[in-house]
Amino acid sequence: MTPPTPAPTSTPTLVGRSSSHFTRVTRIFAAELGVPYAFQVVPDLRSVDAADYVGNPALRLPILRTGPTTWFGALNICRELARRAPEQRRVVWPEHLTDALTANAQELALQAMATEVTLIMSQLAGTPSDDAQVIKLQKSLLNMVSWLDENIQAARAALPRDRDVSYLEVCAFCLVTHLEFRNVLATSGFRALTAFCDDFGQRSSAQSTAYRYDAP
Ligand SMILES: N[C@@H](CCC(=O)N[C@@H](CS)C(=O)NCC(=O)O)C(=O)O
């Protein structure tokens, strides 16, 4: 049996970008959970030096530094933030989604976020827009967002009513708002997702984490 982790005292440092949807997921969680953090910007996503990603061998952000420990990836970080929360909050994590509707919504929200990253990085690398793989990724993204639009209302209704926050809703919100922010896909025609973002976007955690480009 692993001994209980001592209560954390020092302020953690979140390493990411204010324009990154995976980073925003963690910032919304920090705000919802009332966990303070310092923020450090990764200046260039094209860097292939793991040191620029606090040692994350995947060369990806966000990363959370808690003293000598580093946490790679948004879900790990959100869980660590939850362990640090001054008061317990009712969080719906991916493993709580045991019906196909909500579990598939979580899968597709995360896959759409990852697909969007690949499309943005391909564009940054100068891949032509008529590249066969880019065309497939765009079609896949459109399919996933359409599916989410058709199912978001029912998926939300299936979540526990007494939740404070769910990983699914935070991911879906960060995805849809990011598609617009980065001009990857126009989302205004997706009525259910737009209504969801209007609703979720009223939270102060959403309003205090709006996307912006960090100074170079
Ligand atoms: N599984 C990771 C994915 C993180 C990710 O893809 N982050 C993007 C920024 S939003 C990134 O680092 N992209 C750099 C790249 O693709 O090279 C997580 O959940 O945090």
mmCIF file of C-alpha atoms and ligand atoms in Angstrom:
data_model
loop_
_atom_site.group_PDB
_atom_site.id
_atom_site.type_symbol
_atom_site.label_atom_id
_atom_site.label_comp_id
_atom_site.label_asym_id
_atom_site.label_seq_id
_atom_site.Cartn_x
_atom_site.Cartn_y
_atom_site.Cartn_z
ATOM 1 C CA MET A 1 0.000 0.000 0.000
ATOM 2 C CA THR A 2 1.386 3.429 -0.956
ATOM 3 C CA PRO A 3 1.721 5.749 2.063
ATOM 4 C CA PRO A 4 -0.477 8.885 1.919
ATOM 5 C CA THR A 5 1.166 11.871 0.243
ATOM 6 C CA PRO A 6 1.874 14.693 2.728
ATOM 7 C CA ALA A 7 -0.321 17.784 2.294
ATOM 8 C CA PRO A 8 1.373 19.992 -0.330
ATOM 9 C CA THR A 9 2.366 23.441 0.827
ATOM 10 C CA SER A 10 4.350 25.227 -1.888
ATOM 11 C CA THR A 11 2.727 26.944 -4.890
ATOM 12 C CA PRO A 12 2.979 24.773 -8.008
ATOM 13 C CA THR A 13 4.114 26.140 -11.373
ATOM 14 C CA LEU A 14 2.030 25.457 -14.449
ATOM 15 C CA VAL A 15 4.097 25.449 -17.611
ATOM 16 C CA GLY A 16 2.100 26.005 -20.785
ATOM 17 C CA ARG A 17 0.701 28.620 -23.093
ATOM 18 C CA SER A 18 -2.311 30.930 -22.720
ATOM 19 C CA SER A 19 -3.311 30.010 -26.279
ATOM 20 C CA SER A 20 -3.307 26.245 -25.603
ATOM 21 C CA HIS A 21 -6.549 24.342 -25.028
ATOM 22 C CA PHE A 22 -4.931 21.600 -22.910
ATOM 23 C CA THR A 23 -3.368 24.342 -20.763
ATOM 24 C CA ARG A 24 -6.747 26.048 -20.414
ATOM 25 C CA VAL A 25 -8.296 22.800 -19.153
ATOM 26 C CA THR A 26 -5.836 22.847 -16.260
ATOM 27 C CA ARG A 27 -6.335 26.564 -15.580
ATOM 28 C CA ILE A 28 -10.096 26.124 -15.425
ATOM 29 C CA PHE A 29 -9.612 23.238 -13.006
ATOM 30 C CA ALA A 30 -7.255 25.308 -10.849
ATOM 31 C CA ALA A 31 -9.828 28.109 -10.715
ATOM 32 C CA GLU A 32 -12.733 25.739 -9.989
ATOM 33 C CA LEU A 33 -10.747 24.024 -7.253
ATOM 34 C CA GLY A 34 -9.329 27.210 -5.753
ATOM 35 C CA VAL A 35 -5.698 26.197 -6.208
ATOM 36 C CA PRO A 36 -3.199 29.049 -6.755
ATOM 37 C CA TYR A 37 -0.324 28.506 -9.169
ATOM 38 C CA ALA A 38 2.480 30.364 -10.897
ATOM 39 C CA PHE A 39 2.460 30.383 -14.700
ATOM 40 C CA GLN A 40 5.465 29.876 -16.944
ATOM 41 C CA VAL A 41 5.239 30.186 -20.721
ATOM 42 C CA VAL A 42 6.814 27.735 -23.177
ATOM 43 C CA PRO A 43 8.053 30.236 -25.762
ATOM 44 C CA ASP A 44 8.138 28.103 -28.906
ATOM 45 C CA LEU A 45 6.149 24.946 -29.624
ATOM 46 C CA ARG A 46 8.561 24.073 -32.438
ATOM 47 C CA SER A 47 11.356 23.488 -29.921
ATOM 48 C CA VAL A 48 12.671 19.909 -29.902
ATOM 49 C CA ASP A 49 14.538 20.400 -26.609
ATOM 50 C CA ALA A 50 12.772 18.528 -23.799
ATOM 51 C CA ALA A 51 14.213 21.058 -21.333
ATOM 52 C CA ASP A 52 11.809 23.619 -22.830
ATOM 53 C CA TYR A 53 8.974 21.336 -21.710
ATOM 54 C CA VAL A 54 10.356 20.820 -18.185
ATOM 55 C CA GLY A 55 11.717 17.454 -19.272
ATOM 56 C CA ASN A 56 8.500 16.125 -20.808
ATOM 57 C CA PRO A 57 9.857 13.628 -23.349
ATOM 58 C CA ALA A 58 6.686 14.013 -25.439
ATOM 59 C CA LEU A 59 7.715 17.651 -26.087
ATOM 60 C CA ARG A 60 4.231 18.757 -25.126
ATOM 61 C CA LEU A 61 2.543 21.048 -22.691
ATOM 62 C CA PRO A 62 1.068 21.598 -20.147
ATOM 63 C CA ILE A 63 3.391 20.425 -17.385
ATOM 64 C CA LEU A 64 2.989 21.071 -13.657
ATOM 65 C CA ARG A 65 6.024 21.512 -11.427
ATOM 66 C CA THR A 66 5.449 20.737 -7.757
ATOM 67 C CA GLY A 67 8.814 21.110 -6.051
ATOM 68 C CA PRO A 68 11.106 18.465 -7.536
ATOM 69 C CA THR A 69 8.189 16.608 -9.128
ATOM 70 C CA THR A 70 6.814 17.139 -12.638
ATOM 71 C CA TRP A 71 3.397 16.072 -13.891
ATOM 72 C CA PHE A 72 2.968 15.593 -17.642
ATOM 73 C CA GLY A 73 -0.388 16.142 -19.365
ATOM 74 C CA ALA A 74 -3.664 17.866 -18.555
ATOM 75 C CA LEU A 75 -5.441 14.988 -16.819
ATOM 76 C CA ASN A 76 -2.516 14.204 -14.501
ATOM 77 C CA ILE A 77 -2.269 17.894 -13.681
ATOM 78 C CA CYS A 78 -5.976 18.266 -12.945
ATOM 79 C CA ARG A 79 -5.814 15.271 -10.612
ATOM 80 C CA GLU A 80 -2.838 16.762 -8.771
ATOM 81 C CA LEU A 81 -4.686 20.088 -8.494
ATOM 82 C CA ALA A 82 -7.669 18.225 -7.030
ATOM 83 C CA ARG A 83 -5.382 16.651 -4.423
ATOM 84 C CA ARG A 84 -4.200 20.167 -3.544
ATOM 85 C CA ALA A 85 -7.661 21.733 -3.376
ATOM 86 C CA PRO A 86 -8.313 23.464 -0.041
ATOM 87 C CA GLU A 87 -11.863 22.091 -0.061
ATOM 88 C CA GLN A 88 -13.100 18.922 -1.636
ATOM 89 C CA ARG A 89 -15.067 19.445 -4.848
ATOM 90 C CA ARG A 90 -17.317 16.949 -6.640
ATOM 91 C CA VAL A 91 -15.323 16.265 -9.789
ATOM 92 C CA VAL A 92 -16.546 13.915 -12.536
ATOM 93 C CA TRP A 93 -13.425 12.250 -13.958
ATOM 94 C CA PRO A 94 -13.265 10.226 -17.208
ATOM 95 C CA GLU A 95 -13.366 6.927 -15.287
ATOM 96 C CA HIS A 96 -16.723 7.882 -13.789
ATOM 97 C CA LEU A 97 -18.285 7.879 -17.263
ATOM 98 C CA THR A 98 -19.529 4.306 -17.452
ATOM 99 C CA ASP A 99 -22.285 4.724 -20.052
ATOM 100 C CA ALA A 100 -21.440 4.772 -23.766
ATOM 101 C CA LEU A 101 -22.848 8.237 -24.400
ATOM 102 C CA THR A 102 -20.745 10.162 -21.896
ATOM 103 C CA ALA A 103 -17.683 7.915 -22.331
ATOM 104 C CA ASN A 104 -17.783 8.430 -26.116
ATOM 105 C CA ALA A 105 -18.268 12.168 -25.666
ATOM 106 C CA GLN A 106 -15.146 12.267 -23.482
ATOM 107 C CA GLU A 107 -13.173 10.209 -26.007
ATOM 108 C CA LEU A 108 -14.222 12.405 -28.935
ATOM 109 C CA ALA A 109 -13.641 15.691 -27.104
ATOM 110 C CA LEU A 110 -10.084 14.590 -26.304
ATOM 111 C CA GLN A 111 -9.456 13.129 -29.769
ATOM 112 C CA ALA A 112 -10.764 16.321 -31.388
ATOM 113 C CA MET A 113 -8.386 18.357 -29.203
ATOM 114 C CA ALA A 114 -5.475 16.136 -30.255
ATOM 115 C CA THR A 115 -6.484 16.277 -33.932
ATOM 116 C CA GLU A 116 -6.666 20.045 -33.763
ATOM 117 C CA VAL A 117 -3.127 20.127 -32.325
ATOM 118 C CA THR A 118 -1.870 17.994 -35.226
ATOM 119 C CA LEU A 119 -3.557 20.262 -37.767
ATOM 120 C CA ILE A 120 -2.101 23.406 -36.188
ATOM 121 C CA MET A 121 1.379 21.879 -35.962
ATOM 122 C CA SER A 122 1.137 20.701 -39.616
ATOM 123 C CA GLN A 123 0.232 24.218 -40.671
ATOM 124 C CA LEU A 124 3.143 25.591 -38.632
ATOM 125 C CA ALA A 125 5.455 23.131 -40.403
ATOM 126 C CA GLY A 126 4.212 24.323 -43.803
ATOM 127 C CA THR A 127 2.354 21.137 -44.801
ATOM 128 C CA PRO A 128 0.195 21.983 -47.840
ATOM 129 C CA SER A 129 -3.546 22.141 -47.138
ATOM 130 C CA ASP A 130 -4.269 19.595 -49.905
ATOM 131 C CA ASP A 131 -2.025 16.982 -48.238
ATOM 132 C CA ALA A 132 -4.040 13.724 -48.032
ATOM 133 C CA GLN A 133 -3.425 13.282 -44.294
ATOM 134 C CA VAL A 134 -4.422 16.895 -43.558
ATOM 135 C CA ILE A 135 -7.648 16.386 -45.517
ATOM 136 C CA LYS A 136 -8.402 13.223 -43.546
ATOM 137 C CA LEU A 137 -7.712 14.985 -40.227
ATOM 138 C CA GLN A 138 -10.013 17.861 -41.194
ATOM 139 C CA LYS A 139 -12.793 15.440 -42.091
ATOM 140 C CA SER A 140 -12.253 13.517 -38.859
ATOM 141 C CA LEU A 141 -12.375 16.753 -36.842
ATOM 142 C CA LEU A 142 -15.579 17.841 -38.548
ATOM 143 C CA ASN A 143 -17.156 14.428 -37.897
ATOM 144 C CA MET A 144 -16.206 14.537 -34.215
ATOM 145 C CA VAL A 145 -17.463 18.084 -33.677
ATOM 146 C CA SER A 146 -20.723 17.203 -35.467
ATOM 147 C CA TRP A 147 -21.138 14.163 -33.217
ATOM 148 C CA LEU A 148 -20.487 16.275 -30.142
ATOM 149 C CA ASP A 149 -23.021 18.844 -31.332
ATOM 150 C CA GLU A 150 -25.662 16.128 -31.662
ATOM 151 C CA ASN A 151 -24.892 14.571 -28.304
ATOM 152 C CA ILE A 152 -23.627 17.266 -25.918
ATOM 153 C CA GLN A 153 -27.035 18.057 -24.484
ATOM 154 C CA ALA A 154 -27.863 14.428 -23.678
ATOM 155 C CA ALA A 155 -24.345 13.783 -22.390
ATOM 156 C CA ARG A 156 -24.568 16.720 -19.996
ATOM 157 C CA ALA A 157 -27.978 15.561 -18.817
ATOM 158 C CA ALA A 158 -26.455 12.157 -18.019
ATOM 159 C CA LEU A 159 -23.748 13.620 -15.767
ATOM 160 C CA PRO A 160 -24.299 13.597 -11.990
ATOM 161 C CA ARG A 161 -26.437 16.596 -11.107
ATOM 162 C CA ASP A 162 -24.493 17.374 -7.944
ATOM 163 C CA ARG A 163 -21.154 17.817 -9.740
ATOM 164 C CA ASP A 164 -19.041 20.914 -9.250
ATOM 165 C CA VAL A 165 -17.051 20.289 -12.421
ATOM 166 C CA SER A 166 -16.505 17.522 -14.974
ATOM 167 C CA TYR A 167 -13.445 16.830 -17.095
ATOM 168 C CA LEU A 168 -15.784 16.229 -20.043
ATOM 169 C CA GLU A 169 -17.415 19.666 -19.942
ATOM 170 C CA VAL A 170 -14.124 21.479 -19.384
ATOM 171 C CA CYS A 171 -12.539 19.666 -22.351
ATOM 172 C CA ALA A 172 -15.558 20.270 -24.600
ATOM 173 C CA PHE A 173 -15.599 23.963 -23.690
ATOM 174 C CA CYS A 174 -11.857 24.386 -24.277
ATOM 175 C CA LEU A 175 -12.100 22.506 -27.589
ATOM 176 C CA VAL A 176 -15.001 24.458 -29.100
ATOM 177 C CA THR A 177 -13.737 27.878 -28.030
ATOM 178 C CA HIS A 178 -10.254 26.991 -29.323
ATOM 179 C CA LEU A 179 -11.539 25.969 -32.758
ATOM 180 C CA GLU A 180 -12.875 29.512 -33.123
ATOM 181 C CA PHE A 181 -9.851 31.181 -31.512
ATOM 182 C CA ARG A 182 -7.434 29.458 -33.906
ATOM 183 C CA ASN A 183 -9.782 29.659 -36.920
ATOM 184 C CA VAL A 184 -9.525 25.910 -37.365
ATOM 185 C CA LEU A 185 -13.280 25.381 -37.719
ATOM 186 C CA ALA A 186 -16.195 27.822 -37.596
ATOM 187 C CA THR A 187 -18.451 26.655 -34.765
ATOM 188 C CA SER A 188 -21.396 29.086 -34.831
ATOM 189 C CA GLY A 189 -23.442 26.618 -36.945
ATOM 190 C CA PHE A 190 -23.147 24.000 -34.188
ATOM 191 C CA ARG A 191 -26.122 25.212 -32.213
ATOM 192 C CA ALA A 192 -25.969 22.820 -29.262
ATOM 193 C CA LEU A 193 -22.241 23.339 -28.742
ATOM 194 C CA THR A 194 -22.677 27.107 -28.997
ATOM 195 C CA ALA A 195 -25.452 26.998 -26.377
ATOM 196 C CA PHE A 196 -23.264 24.829 -24.157
ATOM 197 C CA CYS A 197 -20.330 27.255 -24.454
ATOM 198 C CA ASP A 198 -22.600 30.233 -23.714
ATOM 199 C CA ASP A 199 -23.738 28.463 -20.570
ATOM 200 C CA PHE A 200 -20.373 27.107 -19.392
ATOM 201 C CA GLY A 201 -18.656 30.353 -20.389
ATOM 202 C CA GLN A 202 -20.505 32.195 -17.636
ATOM 203 C CA ARG A 203 -18.352 30.513 -15.015
ATOM 204 C CA SER A 204 -15.677 32.795 -13.619
ATOM 205 C CA SER A 205 -13.146 29.979 -14.233
ATOM 206 C CA ALA A 206 -13.918 30.257 -17.953
ATOM 207 C CA GLN A 207 -13.939 34.034 -18.007
ATOM 208 C CA SER A 208 -10.605 34.348 -16.220
ATOM 209 C CA THR A 209 -8.830 31.977 -18.634
ATOM 210 C CA ALA A 210 -9.745 33.413 -22.057
ATOM 211 C CA TYR A 211 -7.346 32.418 -24.831
ATOM 212 C CA ARG A 212 -4.667 34.898 -25.796
ATOM 213 C CA TYR A 213 -1.235 34.772 -27.350
ATOM 214 C CA ASP A 214 1.596 35.104 -24.845
ATOM 215 C CA ALA A 215 4.198 37.764 -25.577
ATOM 216 C CA PRO A 216 7.142 36.249 -27.489
HETATM 217 N N1 LIG B 1 -1.891 14.369 -23.853
HETATM 218 C C1 LIG B 1 -1.453 15.741 -23.660
HETATM 219 C C2 LIG B 1 -1.507 16.490 -24.984
HETATM 220 C C3 LIG B 1 -0.902 17.875 -24.866
HETATM 221 C C4 LIG B 1 -0.765 18.592 -26.195
HETATM 222 O O1 LIG B 1 -0.921 18.013 -27.276
HETATM 223 N N2 LIG B 1 -0.440 19.879 -26.077
HETATM 224 C C5 LIG B 1 -0.185 20.692 -27.244
HETATM 225 C C6 LIG B 1 -0.510 22.157 -26.966
HETATM 226 S S1 LIG B 1 -2.252 22.382 -26.643
HETATM 227 C C7 LIG B 1 1.298 20.615 -27.575
HETATM 228 O O2 LIG B 1 2.110 20.520 -26.688
HETATM 229 N N3 LIG B 1 1.618 20.649 -28.856
HETATM 230 C C8 LIG B 1 2.993 20.627 -29.308
HETATM 231 C C9 LIG B 1 3.193 19.640 -30.414
HETATM 232 O O3 LIG B 1 2.218 18.994 -30.859
HETATM 233 O O4 LIG B 1 4.311 19.510 -30.867
HETATM 234 C C10 LIG B 1 -2.314 16.399 -22.572
HETATM 235 O O5 LIG B 1 -3.387 15.853 -22.249
HETATM 236 O O6 LIG B 1 -1.921 17.425 -22.003
#
